Amino acid sequence: MRRIHRIQIDIQARCELAVRRKGLLDKESARKEWDRYRRSVKSRPVIEALKAMNGLRQRCVYCCDSRSADVDHFTPIAVDYTLALTWKNFIMICPECNRRKSARFPVDAAGNPLLIDPTREDPWAHLILDTKNGYLSARFLDDDFDPKGDATVDVFSCINHEAVVEGRRRVVTRYYEAVDVLLEAKADRNSLQKLIREVREDEYGISGWFAFREGRSEERFSVMRSEHQSAWRRFATESFRSQLPVAR
């Protein structure tokens, strides 16, 4: 999974959604109104904004392996039809993740969502990465697994499919190689640029694990932080920037 940031849509797009929400009477009418909206040209600003949020390569924010092609309702229409045409409820994900999620929407005892919303929170706050094999799993808290991490891995089980895990592992290996080169070259310009390229080409959001989470404590990254502080700050800054929407 990877963190992305929601952008604001223009006033015309917001007004169009608001007008259409007035016609939502139940789940059936919500689905029909959503289908009409999705097929209309008036949905284009919303679709373009969602694509900008997902980045240049349009990878799914959950599995990070397939192309995002479906607009998912984070809170499904079957759960709350009043959110069927609400901008903050839209996320662009891949068809497989969308099928797996469907109307599944686990909540806690207070009714709060247990799925991670990558537009509102950092997935690494609830997940951990095994850098040796590329697997994601829920964090373990005091006496149990993180509820959000656990529910998200269960619903989006494809995030640990063999091909996805292998892709994640390859990215980890490239980071290791880039940091090793940087340390050997005393963080010269070329070695730093090599590391920055890895961040910009990282489709799995793994830079955030090494820049801000437990990955920063691994030996090579610890050495980089202590001996090449300027290079480390650049790495962390680029990691944050990689979450931001791209101009389209």
Tab-separated table of C-alpha atoms in Angstrom:
chain	number	residue	atom	x	y	z
A	1	MET	CA	0.000	0.000	0.000
A	2	ARG	CA	1.034	3.599	-0.368
A	3	ARG	CA	-0.065	6.954	0.967
A	4	ILE	CA	-1.640	9.474	-1.383
A	5	HIS	CA	-3.088	12.921	-0.755
A	6	ARG	CA	-6.543	14.044	-1.809
A	7	ILE	CA	-6.780	17.206	-3.860
A	8	GLN	CA	-9.620	19.676	-4.168
A	9	ILE	CA	-11.917	19.499	-7.175
A	10	ASP	CA	-13.251	22.655	-8.789
A	11	ILE	CA	-16.489	24.347	-7.765
A	12	GLN	CA	-18.401	23.124	-10.825
A	13	ALA	CA	-17.559	19.507	-10.057
A	14	ARG	CA	-18.513	19.931	-6.400
A	15	CYS	CA	-21.828	21.527	-7.348
A	16	GLU	CA	-22.603	18.748	-9.823
A	17	LEU	CA	-22.098	16.118	-7.128
A	18	ALA	CA	-24.170	18.108	-4.644
A	19	VAL	CA	-27.098	18.417	-7.062
A	20	ARG	CA	-27.038	14.710	-7.843
A	21	ARG	CA	-26.909	13.773	-4.154
A	22	LYS	CA	-30.366	15.294	-3.709
A	23	GLY	CA	-31.804	12.458	-5.768
A	24	LEU	CA	-30.430	9.675	-3.579
A	25	LEU	CA	-33.381	8.014	-1.861
A	26	ASP	CA	-32.084	4.500	-1.273
A	27	LYS	CA	-29.377	2.063	-2.371
A	28	GLU	CA	-31.001	1.337	-5.727
A	29	SER	CA	-31.455	4.985	-6.667
A	30	ALA	CA	-27.896	5.706	-5.509
A	31	ARG	CA	-26.440	3.006	-7.751
A	32	LYS	CA	-28.442	4.241	-10.737
A	33	GLU	CA	-27.465	7.861	-10.155
A	34	TRP	CA	-23.820	6.886	-9.749
A	35	ASP	CA	-23.893	4.894	-13.002
A	36	ARG	CA	-25.442	7.846	-14.859
A	37	TYR	CA	-22.878	10.211	-13.425
A	38	ARG	CA	-19.939	7.919	-14.148
A	39	ARG	CA	-20.956	7.649	-17.817
A	40	SER	CA	-21.475	11.380	-18.220
A	41	VAL	CA	-18.854	13.899	-19.347
A	42	LYS	CA	-19.469	15.789	-16.114
A	43	SER	CA	-17.577	13.115	-14.211
A	44	ARG	CA	-14.348	13.852	-16.091
A	45	PRO	CA	-12.974	16.451	-13.625
A	46	VAL	CA	-13.417	13.946	-10.799
A	47	ILE	CA	-11.769	11.126	-12.747
A	48	GLU	CA	-8.849	13.342	-13.735
A	49	ALA	CA	-8.389	14.453	-10.137
A	50	LEU	CA	-8.348	10.822	-8.955
A	51	LYS	CA	-5.772	9.951	-11.610
A	52	ALA	CA	-3.601	12.877	-10.544
A	53	MET	CA	-3.735	11.618	-6.955
A	54	ASN	CA	-2.522	8.172	-8.043
A	55	GLY	CA	0.593	9.414	-9.819
A	56	LEU	CA	2.120	9.079	-13.267
A	57	ARG	CA	1.977	5.288	-13.538
A	58	GLN	CA	-1.548	5.010	-12.141
A	59	ARG	CA	-0.763	2.069	-9.884
A	60	CYS	CA	-3.433	0.840	-7.491
A	61	VAL	CA	-2.939	2.354	-4.025
A	62	TYR	CA	-3.695	-0.988	-2.357
A	63	CYS	CA	-1.812	-3.699	-4.255
A	64	CYS	CA	0.492	-1.217	-6.069
A	65	ASP	CA	0.835	-3.824	-8.820
A	66	SER	CA	-2.025	-3.286	-11.274
A	67	ARG	CA	-3.281	-0.212	-13.081
A	68	SER	CA	-5.989	1.785	-11.344
A	69	ALA	CA	-9.065	1.692	-13.556
A	70	ASP	CA	-12.058	1.539	-11.187
A	71	VAL	CA	-13.523	4.241	-8.974
A	72	ASP	CA	-14.092	2.621	-5.599
A	73	HIS	CA	-16.500	3.931	-2.989
A	74	PHE	CA	-14.429	3.666	0.176
A	75	THR	CA	-17.674	3.351	2.126
A	76	PRO	CA	-19.667	1.089	-0.224
A	77	ILE	CA	-23.059	2.161	-1.517
A	78	ALA	CA	-24.483	-0.969	0.106
A	79	VAL	CA	-23.278	0.320	3.488
A	80	ASP	CA	-24.169	4.014	3.170
A	81	TYR	CA	-25.875	5.087	-0.044
A	82	THR	CA	-25.775	8.769	0.983
A	83	LEU	CA	-22.015	8.790	0.220
A	84	ALA	CA	-22.435	7.457	-3.321
A	85	LEU	CA	-21.681	10.884	-4.828
A	86	THR	CA	-19.304	12.305	-2.242
A	87	TRP	CA	-15.861	13.326	-3.466
A	88	LYS	CA	-14.021	12.277	-0.306
A	89	ASN	CA	-15.479	8.771	-0.645
A	90	PHE	CA	-13.850	8.100	-4.049
A	91	ILE	CA	-10.573	6.250	-4.547
A	92	MET	CA	-9.151	4.975	-7.854
A	93	ILE	CA	-8.047	1.348	-7.494
A	94	CYS	CA	-7.484	-1.674	-9.729
A	95	PRO	CA	-10.339	-3.983	-10.815
A	96	GLU	CA	-9.059	-6.936	-8.758
A	97	CYS	CA	-8.859	-4.968	-5.525
A	98	ASN	CA	-12.268	-3.498	-6.270
A	99	ARG	CA	-13.766	-6.967	-6.761
A	100	ARG	CA	-12.197	-8.277	-3.574
A	101	LYS	CA	-13.480	-5.364	-1.554
A	102	SER	CA	-16.939	-5.202	-3.137
A	103	ALA	CA	-19.321	-4.388	-0.261
A	104	ARG	CA	-16.944	-5.626	2.446
A	105	PHE	CA	-16.481	-2.855	4.956
A	106	PRO	CA	-15.507	-4.036	8.444
A	107	VAL	CA	-16.057	-1.584	11.289
A	108	ASP	CA	-15.177	-1.552	14.987
A	109	ALA	CA	-17.609	-1.604	17.902
A	110	ALA	CA	-18.184	2.137	17.530
A	111	GLY	CA	-18.904	1.840	13.816
A	112	ASN	CA	-15.583	3.320	12.670
A	113	PRO	CA	-14.040	1.907	9.467
A	114	LEU	CA	-11.349	-0.724	9.911
A	115	LEU	CA	-10.041	-0.474	6.362
A	116	ILE	CA	-7.095	1.840	5.852
A	117	ASP	CA	-8.022	4.908	3.818
A	118	PRO	CA	-4.722	5.844	2.119
A	119	THR	CA	-6.033	9.342	1.359
A	120	ARG	CA	-6.457	10.065	5.078
A	121	GLU	CA	-3.761	8.065	6.869
A	122	ASP	CA	-0.332	6.557	6.386
A	123	PRO	CA	-0.666	2.796	5.781
A	124	TRP	CA	2.696	2.281	7.522
A	125	ALA	CA	1.029	3.351	10.771
A	126	HIS	CA	-0.896	0.070	10.650
A	127	LEU	CA	1.315	-2.229	8.559
A	128	ILE	CA	4.865	-3.532	8.697
A	129	LEU	CA	7.105	-4.642	5.860
A	130	ASP	CA	9.270	-7.740	6.023
A	131	THR	CA	12.140	-6.519	3.862
A	132	LYS	CA	13.547	-10.032	3.528
A	133	ASN	CA	10.579	-11.434	1.637
A	134	GLY	CA	8.432	-8.424	0.705
A	135	TYR	CA	5.356	-9.397	2.732
A	136	LEU	CA	3.049	-6.873	4.402
A	137	SER	CA	1.354	-7.716	7.674
A	138	ALA	CA	-0.561	-5.941	10.407
A	139	ARG	CA	1.447	-4.341	13.173
A	140	PHE	CA	1.389	-6.133	16.506
A	141	LEU	CA	0.356	-3.830	19.330
A	142	ASP	CA	0.399	-4.557	23.063
A	143	ASP	CA	-1.478	-7.843	22.915
A	144	ASP	CA	-3.051	-8.136	19.472
A	145	PHE	CA	-2.686	-7.154	15.831
A	146	ASP	CA	-3.515	-3.639	14.710
A	147	PRO	CA	-7.239	-3.807	13.828
A	148	LYS	CA	-6.946	-1.654	10.719
A	149	GLY	CA	-3.881	-3.440	9.447
A	150	ASP	CA	-5.464	-6.828	10.099
A	151	ALA	CA	-8.745	-5.975	8.368
A	152	THR	CA	-7.030	-4.366	5.374
A	153	VAL	CA	-4.723	-7.338	4.738
A	154	ASP	CA	-7.721	-9.657	5.028
A	155	VAL	CA	-9.944	-7.760	2.591
A	156	PHE	CA	-7.166	-6.909	0.133
A	157	SER	CA	-5.408	-10.265	0.337
A	158	CYS	CA	-3.962	-9.712	-3.141
A	159	ILE	CA	-1.427	-7.311	-1.629
A	160	ASN	CA	0.518	-10.433	-0.674
A	161	HIS	CA	0.125	-12.345	-3.930
A	162	GLU	CA	3.380	-13.818	-5.190
A	163	ALA	CA	3.892	-11.320	-8.023
A	164	VAL	CA	3.125	-8.341	-5.794
A	165	VAL	CA	5.462	-9.557	-3.054
A	166	GLU	CA	8.215	-10.146	-5.596
A	167	GLY	CA	7.800	-6.642	-6.987
A	168	ARG	CA	8.012	-5.213	-3.486
A	169	ARG	CA	11.133	-7.248	-2.744
A	170	ARG	CA	12.826	-6.015	-5.927
A	171	VAL	CA	12.204	-2.406	-4.899
A	172	VAL	CA	13.725	-3.087	-1.473
A	173	THR	CA	16.798	-4.576	-3.164
A	174	ARG	CA	17.180	-1.513	-5.388
A	175	TYR	CA	17.062	0.761	-2.345
A	176	TYR	CA	19.736	-1.312	-0.639
A	177	GLU	CA	21.953	-1.130	-3.692
A	178	ALA	CA	21.427	2.618	-4.115
A	179	VAL	CA	22.225	3.371	-0.467
A	180	ASP	CA	25.314	1.141	-0.562
A	181	VAL	CA	26.552	3.035	-3.620
A	182	LEU	CA	25.845	6.344	-1.875
A	183	LEU	CA	27.781	5.341	1.236
A	184	GLU	CA	30.737	4.120	-0.783
A	185	ALA	CA	30.765	7.309	-2.857
A	186	LYS	CA	30.460	9.547	0.227
A	187	ALA	CA	27.062	10.782	-0.963
A	188	ASP	CA	28.397	12.475	-4.086
A	189	ARG	CA	25.992	14.015	-6.559
A	190	ASN	CA	25.685	10.985	-8.833
A	191	SER	CA	25.028	8.515	-6.023
A	192	LEU	CA	22.423	10.785	-4.456
A	193	GLN	CA	20.677	11.226	-7.798
A	194	LYS	CA	20.592	7.449	-8.183
A	195	LEU	CA	18.813	7.125	-4.838
A	196	ILE	CA	16.362	9.903	-5.705
A	197	ARG	CA	15.512	8.147	-8.968
A	198	GLU	CA	14.636	5.046	-6.987
A	199	VAL	CA	12.251	7.098	-4.846
A	200	ARG	CA	10.584	8.634	-7.882
A	201	GLU	CA	10.190	5.251	-9.565
A	202	ASP	CA	8.967	3.519	-6.406
A	203	GLU	CA	5.400	2.358	-7.091
A	204	TYR	CA	4.997	0.586	-3.749
A	205	GLY	CA	5.507	3.475	-1.326
A	206	ILE	CA	8.467	1.702	0.243
A	207	SER	CA	10.533	4.882	0.499
A	208	GLY	CA	8.232	5.893	3.361
A	209	TRP	CA	9.136	2.726	5.250
A	210	PHE	CA	12.838	3.536	5.067
A	211	ALA	CA	12.494	7.291	5.513
A	212	PHE	CA	9.974	7.492	8.365
A	213	ARG	CA	9.341	4.056	9.867
A	214	GLU	CA	11.313	1.090	11.215
A	215	GLY	CA	13.284	0.769	7.992
A	216	ARG	CA	15.256	3.887	8.905
A	217	SER	CA	16.886	1.882	11.720
A	218	GLU	CA	18.423	-0.676	9.378
A	219	GLU	CA	22.208	-0.359	9.451
A	220	ARG	CA	22.852	1.163	6.036
A	221	PHE	CA	20.087	3.742	6.525
A	222	SER	CA	21.288	4.543	10.058
A	223	VAL	CA	24.770	5.185	8.710
A	224	MET	CA	23.362	7.410	6.000
A	225	ARG	CA	21.383	9.427	8.585
A	226	SER	CA	24.362	9.924	10.860
A	227	GLU	CA	27.142	10.476	8.317
A	228	HIS	CA	25.337	12.125	5.410
A	229	GLN	CA	22.610	14.246	6.945
A	230	SER	CA	22.101	16.461	3.922
A	231	ALA	CA	21.588	13.437	1.667
A	232	TRP	CA	19.221	11.936	4.234
A	233	ARG	CA	17.101	15.095	4.340
A	234	ARG	CA	16.881	15.051	0.541
A	235	PHE	CA	15.849	11.390	0.616
A	236	ALA	CA	13.139	12.034	3.230
A	237	THR	CA	11.873	15.084	1.356
A	238	GLU	CA	11.600	13.199	-1.925
A	239	SER	CA	9.850	10.354	-0.126
A	240	PHE	CA	7.192	12.759	1.113
A	241	ARG	CA	6.870	14.452	-2.277
A	242	SER	CA	6.298	11.085	-3.931
A	243	GLN	CA	2.927	10.913	-2.152
A	244	LEU	CA	1.696	14.157	-3.664
A	245	PRO	CA	-0.558	14.436	-6.737
A	246	VAL	CA	1.025	14.964	-10.140
A	247	ALA	CA	0.030	17.634	-12.634
A	248	ARG	CA	-1.961	16.309	-15.560
